[in-house]
Structure formats: structure tokens, C-alpha cells
Amino acid sequence: AQSVAQPEDQVNVAEGNPLTVKCTYSVSGNPYLFWYVQYPNRGLQFLLKYITGDNLVKGSYGFEAEFNKSQTSFHLKKPSALVSDSALYFCAVRDPRGSSGAGSYQLTFGKGTKLSVIP
Amino acid sequence: NAGVMQNPRHLVRRRGQEARLRCSPMKGHSHVYWYRQLPEEGLKFMVYLQKENIIDESGMPKERFSAEFPKEGPSILRIQQVVRGDSAAYFCASSPREDIQYFGAGTRLSVL
């Protein structure tokens, strides 16, 4: 079974500083990895994905993520944090073969990391 | 192109009543997923549907919960005889194939 761990419930960073939100995963085979952001009382917004290719993936709003196969990690990063980046961030994994042998492409999410950017 | 539309945004039910949650996928998307988010937790997969077919319902409780995605109209998640433990945010996502899932704003169900 696939799983995702986000070891930090909360990350605080000063505006203008670089930020990192950590994610590790477990899945059979090569994973499909995603980051989503959720603002209060809103749905999830897609930020970026890793399917194959370059280990450094660039996404929306200046975010990027680095895939590290040996460490089974997919940490989200941004060089300079904005106050408006404050939100809940979710890492998700999908088995490229589909889960449960039924061709299902369900996402398995981590519990989320609350990012607070301090002015 | 409108995003994934869910309604209602908020739904209040008393114990024992039925809850019906609707999801209209993005135009051109034939894959629909339902997830449930409990307070302070991530999203948990419930069911995956394509038009007129349930592909994977491994995350859905066996009792009281059902889902459909008819040929015409929105996808419906139905919860019969709701209990307090059903209180959560229910999110729908759609995708054109097995690709990026785009999420709606969710329905927040409160059971009194």
C-alpha cells in the first residue's frame, strides 16, 4: 500500500526567506508525486507534479520540488517566501499502475503541513 | 472553462436524515473522485467513477454510502441515515484521464 508522510505539522518562515516543506513517500515502483495547496475553506489547488524526467520540478507561484529516489522524498521549496504563501500544503502520491489492481488512480495524501509566513 | 463545481457548499443534517452531495466535473473530464477530509487530517479517498461506472469504491464505507455518475448530470455522493461521525468536508476531483486531479471547493457537512 502506498503512503505519504509529512513530518512537520507546521512550518514558520520569515517573509523573504527560503522555505521547505518536507514529504516522504512509500509506493511500489516509480511514483507519481504531487503537491497541492489549500487555503481556508477552499478546495485544493494543484501546484506541481513529478512523473518522470528531471528531479527538479517547477510549478505554480514560484514553487519547485526536488524528487530524491534514494531518500524517497519530494520536498517542496521556494527561494523567497511571501505572506500570501501561508496556507496548508499537501503532498500526494499515486501508484502509476493504479491502486488495487482495478486501474484506480486515487491519490494518497499526507496529513498536511501548515505554512505560516511571518511579515 | 469553469472549474469543478460542488453544491451545496454547506449542508446541515440531523442524525438519521439523508445527505446528497453533487459534483459537476470540469468540461471534458470523464473521471471523478470523491475524498473526505476530517478536521486536522488529510484527504482520504472514497470512490472513483467514470461515466455510469464505479471503478474503485475501496475507500467508501460499506453501509449507508453510495455514489453515482450518470450519463447525464452531476456525480452524486449519497449518505443515508447520517451520524455525527459523517461530519466532514467532502471534496470532489475530476481529471480528463489518469492525470492531474482538479478539486472543487468542497461540501462541508455538519450533522446535528
Short mmCIF file of C-alpha atoms in Angstrom, two decimals:
data_model
loop_
_atom_site.label_atom_id
_atom_site.label_comp_id
_atom_site.label_asym_id
_atom_site.label_seq_id
_atom_site.Cartn_x
_atom_site.Cartn_y
_atom_site.Cartn_z
CA ALA A 1 0.00 0.00 0.00
CA GLN A 2 1.19 3.49 -0.75
CA SER A 3 1.69 6.13 1.94
CA VAL A 4 2.89 9.67 2.41
CA ALA A 5 4.46 11.29 5.44
CA GLN A 6 4.72 14.99 6.11
CA PRO A 7 6.80 15.08 9.28
CA GLU A 8 6.07 18.70 10.19
CA ASP A 9 2.59 19.79 11.21
CA GLN A 10 3.65 23.43 10.98
CA VAL A 11 6.45 25.40 9.38
CA ASN A 12 7.13 29.04 10.21
CA VAL A 13 9.33 31.16 8.00
CA ALA A 14 10.06 34.86 7.73
CA GLU A 15 8.95 36.67 4.61
CA GLY A 16 11.73 36.74 2.05
CA ASN A 17 13.47 33.67 3.43
CA PRO A 18 13.60 30.35 1.61
CA LEU A 19 11.05 27.75 2.63
CA THR A 20 11.00 23.97 2.58
CA VAL A 21 8.03 21.71 3.28
CA LYS A 22 9.06 18.08 3.65
CA CYS A 23 7.46 14.98 2.20
CA THR A 24 8.49 11.34 2.09
CA TYR A 25 6.59 8.57 0.37
CA SER A 26 6.27 4.83 0.05
CA VAL A 27 4.96 3.15 -3.10
CA SER A 28 5.73 0.12 -5.21
CA GLY A 29 7.53 1.06 -8.38
CA ASN A 30 8.12 4.56 -9.68
CA PRO A 31 5.78 7.05 -8.06
CA TYR A 32 3.71 9.87 -9.40
CA LEU A 33 4.05 12.70 -6.88
CA PHE A 34 2.01 15.85 -6.40
CA TRP A 35 1.83 18.95 -4.26
CA TYR A 36 -1.41 20.77 -3.59
CA VAL A 37 -2.17 23.90 -1.56
CA GLN A 38 -5.36 24.57 0.38
CA TYR A 39 -6.47 28.00 1.54
CA PRO A 40 -9.05 28.30 4.34
CA ASN A 41 -12.48 27.00 3.35
CA ARG A 42 -11.32 26.31 -0.18
CA GLY A 43 -10.58 23.28 -2.28
CA LEU A 44 -7.12 22.04 -3.14
CA GLN A 45 -5.16 23.81 -5.83
CA PHE A 46 -2.62 21.90 -7.89
CA LEU A 47 0.95 23.22 -7.57
CA LEU A 48 3.18 20.74 -9.35
CA LYS A 49 3.78 17.10 -10.18
CA TYR A 50 6.60 14.67 -10.79
CA ILE A 51 6.06 11.84 -13.23
CA THR A 52 9.45 11.24 -14.78
CA GLY A 53 12.43 13.18 -16.06
CA ASP A 54 14.31 15.93 -14.24
CA ASN A 55 14.38 15.55 -10.49
CA LEU A 56 13.73 19.26 -10.01
CA VAL A 57 10.18 20.15 -10.93
CA LYS A 58 8.96 23.73 -11.27
CA GLY A 59 5.36 24.63 -10.55
CA SER A 60 2.94 27.46 -9.93
CA TYR A 61 3.62 30.61 -7.87
CA GLY A 62 7.39 30.13 -7.87
CA PHE A 63 7.30 26.78 -6.09
CA GLU A 64 9.52 23.88 -7.01
CA ALA A 65 10.09 20.38 -5.67
CA GLU A 66 13.00 18.01 -5.73
CA PHE A 67 12.48 14.30 -6.26
CA ASN A 68 15.04 12.15 -4.47
CA LYS A 69 14.58 8.48 -5.22
CA SER A 70 17.20 7.18 -2.79
CA GLN A 71 15.65 9.08 0.10
CA THR A 72 12.09 8.59 -1.18
CA SER A 73 11.48 12.28 -0.69
CA PHE A 74 9.73 15.04 -2.60
CA HIS A 75 10.30 18.25 -0.67
CA LEU A 76 8.56 21.46 -1.71
CA LYS A 77 10.70 24.58 -1.89
CA LYS A 78 10.54 28.25 -2.68
CA PRO A 79 13.53 30.61 -2.72
CA SER A 80 11.72 33.59 -1.19
CA ALA A 81 8.53 33.20 0.85
CA LEU A 82 5.57 35.58 0.62
CA VAL A 83 2.96 36.23 3.29
CA SER A 84 0.37 35.13 0.75
CA ASP A 85 2.01 31.67 0.68
CA SER A 86 0.57 31.00 4.15
CA ALA A 87 -1.71 28.01 3.71
CA LEU A 88 -2.00 24.25 4.19
CA TYR A 89 0.20 22.18 1.89
CA PHE A 90 -0.46 18.57 0.96
CA CYS A 91 1.86 16.08 -0.65
CA ALA A 92 0.24 13.18 -2.51
CA VAL A 93 1.37 10.02 -4.25
CA ARG A 94 -0.22 7.87 -6.88
CA ASP A 95 0.80 4.42 -7.98
CA PRO A 96 1.33 4.73 -11.75
CA ARG A 97 -0.12 1.29 -12.27
CA GLY A 98 -3.31 2.21 -10.50
CA SER A 99 -4.20 1.05 -7.00
CA SER A 100 -5.97 -2.13 -6.01
CA GLY A 101 -5.39 -3.67 -9.42
CA ALA A 102 -8.52 -2.02 -10.72
CA GLY A 103 -6.88 0.76 -12.67
CA SER A 104 -7.81 3.25 -10.00
CA TYR A 105 -5.78 6.41 -9.88
CA GLN A 106 -6.61 7.52 -6.39
CA LEU A 107 -4.28 9.89 -4.62
CA THR A 108 -2.93 9.13 -1.18
CA PHE A 109 -2.37 12.32 0.78
CA GLY A 110 -0.18 13.25 3.68
CA LYS A 111 -1.78 14.92 6.69
CA GLY A 112 -0.70 18.34 5.52
CA THR A 113 1.73 20.99 6.71
CA LYS A 114 0.57 24.41 7.78
CA LEU A 115 2.91 27.05 6.44
CA SER A 116 2.96 30.42 8.15
CA VAL A 117 5.00 33.19 6.58
CA ILE A 118 5.70 35.93 9.07
CA PRO A 119 5.93 39.51 7.81
CA ASN B 1 -13.77 26.70 -18.65
CA ALA B 2 -15.46 26.52 -15.28
CA GLY B 3 -13.75 24.54 -12.57
CA VAL B 4 -15.14 21.61 -10.65
CA MET B 5 -18.45 22.70 -9.15
CA GLN B 6 -19.74 21.28 -5.93
CA ASN B 7 -23.01 22.05 -4.23
CA PRO B 8 -24.14 22.77 -1.73
CA ARG B 9 -21.11 24.38 -0.10
CA HIS B 10 -22.56 23.80 3.34
CA LEU B 11 -25.08 21.19 4.33
CA VAL B 12 -26.64 20.69 7.74
CA ARG B 13 -28.49 17.49 8.52
CA ARG B 14 -29.94 15.94 11.64
CA ARG B 15 -28.99 12.43 12.61
CA GLY B 16 -30.91 9.91 10.54
CA GLN B 17 -31.51 12.18 7.55
CA GLU B 18 -30.06 11.73 4.09
CA ALA B 19 -27.32 13.91 2.60
CA ARG B 20 -26.88 14.32 -1.15
CA LEU B 21 -23.71 15.97 -2.40
CA ARG B 22 -23.34 17.00 -6.02
CA CYS B 23 -20.29 17.38 -8.20
CA SER B 24 -20.10 18.67 -11.76
CA PRO B 25 -16.68 17.89 -13.25
CA MET B 26 -14.75 20.23 -15.47
CA LYS B 27 -15.83 20.20 -19.09
CA GLY B 28 -14.28 17.29 -20.93
CA HIS B 29 -13.40 15.37 -17.77
CA SER B 30 -14.82 11.89 -17.53
CA HIS B 31 -13.08 10.76 -14.33
CA VAL B 32 -14.49 11.75 -10.95
CA TYR B 33 -13.07 11.12 -7.49
CA TRP B 34 -14.58 11.71 -4.07
CA TYR B 35 -12.46 12.35 -0.99
CA ARG B 36 -13.32 13.05 2.63
CA GLN B 37 -11.38 15.38 4.89
CA LEU B 38 -11.78 15.13 8.62
CA PRO B 39 -10.62 18.01 10.85
CA GLU B 40 -6.84 18.25 11.14
CA GLU B 41 -6.34 15.44 8.64
CA GLY B 42 -5.50 14.98 5.02
CA LEU B 43 -7.91 13.83 2.38
CA LYS B 44 -8.94 10.19 2.28
CA PHE B 45 -10.00 8.55 -0.94
CA MET B 46 -13.55 7.26 -1.07
CA VAL B 47 -14.57 6.36 -4.61
CA TYR B 48 -13.52 6.70 -8.24
CA LEU B 49 -16.06 6.79 -11.04
CA GLN B 50 -16.21 7.14 -14.78
CA LYS B 51 -19.40 7.81 -16.66
CA GLU B 52 -22.01 5.28 -15.48
CA ASN B 53 -19.34 3.09 -13.86
CA ILE B 54 -17.86 2.74 -10.40
CA ILE B 55 -14.21 1.87 -10.93
CA ASP B 56 -12.95 1.72 -7.36
CA GLU B 57 -15.00 2.12 -4.18
CA SER B 58 -12.44 0.63 -1.84
CA GLY B 59 -12.38 3.74 0.35
CA MET B 60 -16.10 4.03 0.84
CA PRO B 61 -17.88 2.63 3.90
CA LYS B 62 -19.91 -0.44 3.03
CA GLU B 63 -23.03 0.81 4.76
CA ARG B 64 -25.06 3.97 4.10
CA PHE B 65 -22.74 5.46 1.46
CA SER B 66 -23.27 5.28 -2.30
CA ALA B 67 -22.07 7.17 -5.35
CA GLU B 68 -23.09 7.51 -8.95
CA PHE B 69 -22.00 9.35 -12.06
CA PRO B 70 -24.83 9.11 -14.59
CA LYS B 71 -24.53 9.60 -18.29
CA GLU B 72 -26.20 12.97 -17.92
CA GLY B 73 -25.86 15.24 -14.93
CA PRO B 74 -23.52 15.56 -11.97
CA SER B 75 -21.94 12.91 -9.85
CA ILE B 76 -23.82 12.31 -6.60
CA LEU B 77 -22.47 11.13 -3.27
CA ARG B 78 -25.33 9.95 -1.08
CA ILE B 79 -25.13 9.32 2.63
CA GLN B 80 -28.16 7.71 4.17
CA GLN B 81 -29.08 7.91 7.86
CA VAL B 82 -26.26 10.29 8.68
CA VAL B 83 -24.47 10.11 12.00
CA ARG B 84 -22.31 12.68 13.77
CA GLY B 85 -19.16 10.92 12.59
CA ASP B 86 -20.09 11.75 8.99
CA SER B 87 -19.43 15.44 9.68
CA ALA B 88 -16.54 16.36 7.41
CA ALA B 89 -15.59 18.20 4.25
CA TYR B 90 -16.26 16.17 1.12
CA PHE B 91 -14.22 17.03 -1.93
CA CYS B 92 -14.76 16.03 -5.50
CA ALA B 93 -12.00 16.00 -8.10
CA SER B 94 -12.07 15.43 -11.82
CA SER B 95 -9.49 14.62 -14.47
CA PRO B 96 -9.56 14.08 -18.23
CA ARG B 97 -7.71 10.79 -17.93
CA GLU B 98 -5.41 9.40 -15.29
CA ASP B 99 -3.79 12.79 -14.99
CA ILE B 100 -3.83 15.78 -12.67
CA GLN B 101 -6.91 15.86 -10.48
CA TYR B 102 -8.63 19.21 -10.15
CA PHE B 103 -10.59 19.77 -6.98
CA GLY B 104 -13.81 21.53 -6.21
CA ALA B 105 -14.30 23.82 -3.23
CA GLY B 106 -15.93 21.03 -1.22
CA THR B 107 -19.15 20.47 0.67
CA ARG B 108 -18.97 20.86 4.40
CA LEU B 109 -21.43 18.51 6.03
CA SER B 110 -22.50 19.12 9.60
CA VAL B 111 -24.61 16.52 11.36
CA LEU B 112 -26.53 17.75 14.38
#
